[in-house]
Short mmCIF file of C-alpha atoms in Angstrom, two decimals:
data_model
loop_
_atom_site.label_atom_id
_atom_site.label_comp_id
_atom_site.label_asym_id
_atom_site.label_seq_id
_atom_site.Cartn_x
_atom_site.Cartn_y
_atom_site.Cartn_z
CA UNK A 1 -51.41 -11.34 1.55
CA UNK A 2 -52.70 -8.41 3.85
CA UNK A 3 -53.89 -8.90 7.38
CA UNK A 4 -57.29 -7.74 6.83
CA UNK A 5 -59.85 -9.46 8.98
CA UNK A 6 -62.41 -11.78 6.79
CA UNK A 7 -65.44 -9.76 5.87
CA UNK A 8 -67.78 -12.81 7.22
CA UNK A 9 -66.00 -12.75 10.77
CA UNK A 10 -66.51 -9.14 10.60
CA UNK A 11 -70.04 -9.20 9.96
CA UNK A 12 -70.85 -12.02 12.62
CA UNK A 13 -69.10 -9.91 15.70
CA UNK A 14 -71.27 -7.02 14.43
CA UNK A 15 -74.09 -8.89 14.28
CA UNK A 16 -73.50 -10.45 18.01
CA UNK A 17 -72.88 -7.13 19.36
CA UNK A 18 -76.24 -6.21 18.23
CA UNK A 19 -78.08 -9.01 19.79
CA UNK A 20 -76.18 -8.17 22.56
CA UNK A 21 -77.69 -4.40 22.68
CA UNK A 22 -81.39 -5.18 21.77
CA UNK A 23 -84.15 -4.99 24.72
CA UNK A 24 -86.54 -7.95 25.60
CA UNK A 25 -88.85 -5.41 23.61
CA UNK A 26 -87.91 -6.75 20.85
CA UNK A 27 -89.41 -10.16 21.16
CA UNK A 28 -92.59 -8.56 22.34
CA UNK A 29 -92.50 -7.13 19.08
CA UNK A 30 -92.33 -10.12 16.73
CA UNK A 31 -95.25 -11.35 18.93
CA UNK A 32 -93.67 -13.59 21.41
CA UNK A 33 -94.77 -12.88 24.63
CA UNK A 34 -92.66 -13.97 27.68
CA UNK A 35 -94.14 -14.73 31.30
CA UNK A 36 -92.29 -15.25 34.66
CA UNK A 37 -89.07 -13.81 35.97
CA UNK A 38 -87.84 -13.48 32.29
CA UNK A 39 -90.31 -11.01 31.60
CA UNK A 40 -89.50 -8.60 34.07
CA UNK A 41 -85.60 -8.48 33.26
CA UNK A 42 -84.42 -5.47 31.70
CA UNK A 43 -81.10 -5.28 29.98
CA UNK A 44 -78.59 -2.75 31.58
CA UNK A 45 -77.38 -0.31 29.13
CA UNK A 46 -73.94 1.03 30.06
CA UNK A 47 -74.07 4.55 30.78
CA UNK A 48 -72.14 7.45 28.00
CA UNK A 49 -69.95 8.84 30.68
CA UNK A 50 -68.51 5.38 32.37
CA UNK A 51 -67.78 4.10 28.14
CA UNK A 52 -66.16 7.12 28.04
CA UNK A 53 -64.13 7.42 30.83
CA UNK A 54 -63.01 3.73 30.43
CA UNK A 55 -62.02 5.10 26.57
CA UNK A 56 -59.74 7.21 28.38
CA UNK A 57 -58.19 5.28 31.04
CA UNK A 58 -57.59 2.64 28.53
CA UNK A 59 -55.75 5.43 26.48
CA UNK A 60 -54.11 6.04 29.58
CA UNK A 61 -52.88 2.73 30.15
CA UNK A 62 -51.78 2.06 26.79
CA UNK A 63 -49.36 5.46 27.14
CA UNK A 64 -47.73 3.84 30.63
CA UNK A 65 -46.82 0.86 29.02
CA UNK A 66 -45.34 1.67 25.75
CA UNK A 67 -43.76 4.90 27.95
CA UNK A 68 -42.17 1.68 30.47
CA UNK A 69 -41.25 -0.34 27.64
CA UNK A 70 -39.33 2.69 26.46
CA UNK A 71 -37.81 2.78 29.74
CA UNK A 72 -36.44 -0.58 30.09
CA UNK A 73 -35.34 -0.94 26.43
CA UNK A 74 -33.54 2.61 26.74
CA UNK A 75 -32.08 0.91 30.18
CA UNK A 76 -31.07 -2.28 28.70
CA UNK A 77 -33.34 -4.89 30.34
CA UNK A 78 -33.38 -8.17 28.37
CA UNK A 79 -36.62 -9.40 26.97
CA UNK A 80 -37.55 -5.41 25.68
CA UNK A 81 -37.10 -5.41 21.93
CA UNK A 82 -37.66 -1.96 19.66
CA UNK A 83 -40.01 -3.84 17.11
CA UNK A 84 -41.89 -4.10 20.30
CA UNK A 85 -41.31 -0.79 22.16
CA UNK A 86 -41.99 0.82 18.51
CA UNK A 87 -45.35 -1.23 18.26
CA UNK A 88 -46.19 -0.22 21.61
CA UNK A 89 -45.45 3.63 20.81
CA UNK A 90 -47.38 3.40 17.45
CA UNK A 91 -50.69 1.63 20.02
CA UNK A 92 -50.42 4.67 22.17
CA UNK A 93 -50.39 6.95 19.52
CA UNK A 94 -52.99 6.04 17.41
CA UNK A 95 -55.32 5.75 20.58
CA UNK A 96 -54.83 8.84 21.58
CA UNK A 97 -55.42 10.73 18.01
CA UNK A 98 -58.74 8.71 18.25
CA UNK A 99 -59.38 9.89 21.31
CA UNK A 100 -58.89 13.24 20.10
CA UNK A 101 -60.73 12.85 17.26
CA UNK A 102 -64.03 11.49 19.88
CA UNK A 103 -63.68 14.52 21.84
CA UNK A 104 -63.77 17.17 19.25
CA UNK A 105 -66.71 15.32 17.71
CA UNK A 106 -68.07 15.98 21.07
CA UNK A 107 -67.35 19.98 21.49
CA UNK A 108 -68.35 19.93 17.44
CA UNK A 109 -72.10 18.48 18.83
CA UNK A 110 -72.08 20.43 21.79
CA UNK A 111 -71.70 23.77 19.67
CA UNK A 112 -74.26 22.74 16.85
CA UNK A 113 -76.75 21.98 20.30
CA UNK A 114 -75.69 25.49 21.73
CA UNK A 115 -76.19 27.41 18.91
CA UNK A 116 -79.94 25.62 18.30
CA UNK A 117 -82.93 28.14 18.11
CA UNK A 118 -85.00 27.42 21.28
#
């Protein structure tokens, strides 16, 4: 049996993270109308450049540790394993190819904006 994740727990985080994104608009929409202190509240988005710098610094970290668990299993430490410095590698390395991938998406938009007809 594979280690794929159940398609209904799948589905439920995905629907919690949207209810977790959606304004108080949205309930003035389906006609509810809220008074008091709830009213006023206003969900705080997080801002494009602080998701994307904790992307990278969470790419960042992820390289330090598997490159110290390299360390101490190349010096011998007990307690390092190479099933686990390998999986730690293999973390590293696929974050950083998405990372990669993000950023050129991100020149690629830039560009296609650029080059728009004003």
């Amino acid at each position: 049996m594979t280690d794929r994740p159940d398609i209904n727990q799948v589905l439920s985080q995905m629907r919690d993270l949207r209810s977790q994104i959606q304004t108080p608009s949205a309930n003035a929409q389906s006609g509810i109308q809220q008074v008091g202190a709830q009213a006023t509240q206003q969900v705080e988005r997080p801002d494009f450049a602080d998701m994307l710098k904790a992307a990278v610094d969470n790419v960042n970290s992820l390289q330090k540790e598997a490159s110290s668990l390299a360390q101490a299993y190349e010096r011998g430490e007990e307690g390092v394993d190479l099933p686990q410095v390998m999986i730690g590698l293999e973390k590293s390395s696929v974050s950083f190819e998405a990372m990669t991938q993000v950023r050129n998406k991100l020149v690629d938009a830039y560009e296609k904006i650029m080059n728009m007809p004003i």
